[in-house]
Amino acid sequence: MKQKMMTVLLCFLFLFTINSVAAENIAKTAPKAVLTEQVFTFKPVVEGTTVTHDFILQNKGTTPLVIEKIRTG
């Protein structure tokens, strides 16, 4: 009985260790979106005037960053 418990415990520890290493590898190879500024406040403008502002988004990760949807706030 003790040998079975020891075997189960060792298997559990082995699987836990493998899972931890795999999670670290996934985190290292993930894309990472970084904005230079997260908020921009426009100065007052005349009604009907079109205003624009560019937000710079950089991928600081090691895999391609895929942007599927953008929402304004």
JSON list of C-alpha atoms in Angstrom, two decimals, residues 9-33:
[
{"chain": "A", "resi": 9, "resn": "LEU", "atom": "CA", "xyz": [2.78, 10.78, -5.33]},
{"chain": "A", "resi": 10, "resn": "LEU", "atom": "CA", "xyz": [5.83, 10.62, -7.60]},
{"chain": "A", "resi": 11, "resn": "CYS", "atom": "CA", "xyz": [3.63, 10.54, -10.71]},
{"chain": "A", "resi": 12, "resn": "PHE", "atom": "CA", "xyz": [1.72, 13.56, -9.46]},
{"chain": "A", "resi": 13, "resn": "LEU", "atom": "CA", "xyz": [4.92, 15.49, -8.77]},
{"chain": "A", "resi": 14, "resn": "PHE", "atom": "CA", "xyz": [6.33, 14.55, -12.18]},
{"chain": "A", "resi": 15, "resn": "LEU", "atom": "CA", "xyz": [3.18, 15.72, -14.00]},
{"chain": "A", "resi": 16, "resn": "PHE", "atom": "CA", "xyz": [3.07, 18.93, -11.96]},
{"chain": "A", "resi": 17, "resn": "THR", "atom": "CA", "xyz": [6.70, 19.69, -12.85]},
{"chain": "A", "resi": 18, "resn": "ILE", "atom": "CA", "xyz": [6.11, 19.07, -16.56]},
{"chain": "A", "resi": 19, "resn": "ASN", "atom": "CA", "xyz": [3.04, 21.31, -16.51]},
{"chain": "A", "resi": 20, "resn": "SER", "atom": "CA", "xyz": [4.97, 24.14, -14.82]},
{"chain": "A", "resi": 21, "resn": "VAL", "atom": "CA", "xyz": [7.78, 23.98, -17.39]},
{"chain": "A", "resi": 22, "resn": "ALA", "atom": "CA", "xyz": [5.28, 23.94, -20.27]},
{"chain": "A", "resi": 23, "resn": "ALA", "atom": "CA", "xyz": [3.45, 26.98, -18.86]},
{"chain": "A", "resi": 24, "resn": "GLU", "atom": "CA", "xyz": [6.73, 28.92, -18.62]},
{"chain": "A", "resi": 25, "resn": "ASN", "atom": "CA", "xyz": [7.59, 28.08, -22.24]},
{"chain": "A", "resi": 26, "resn": "ILE", "atom": "CA", "xyz": [4.16, 29.22, -23.45]},
{"chain": "A", "resi": 27, "resn": "ALA", "atom": "CA", "xyz": [4.51, 32.51, -21.57]},
{"chain": "A", "resi": 28, "resn": "LYS", "atom": "CA", "xyz": [7.94, 33.13, -23.12]},
{"chain": "A", "resi": 29, "resn": "THR", "atom": "CA", "xyz": [6.64, 32.64, -26.67]},
{"chain": "A", "resi": 30, "resn": "ALA", "atom": "CA", "xyz": [3.40, 34.64, -26.38]},
{"chain": "A", "resi": 31, "resn": "PRO", "atom": "CA", "xyz": [2.71, 37.97, -28.10]},
{"chain": "A", "resi": 32, "resn": "LYS", "atom": "CA", "xyz": [2.74, 41.02, -25.83]},
{"chain": "A", "resi": 33, "resn": "ALA", "atom": "CA", "xyz": [0.87, 44.18, -26.86]}
]
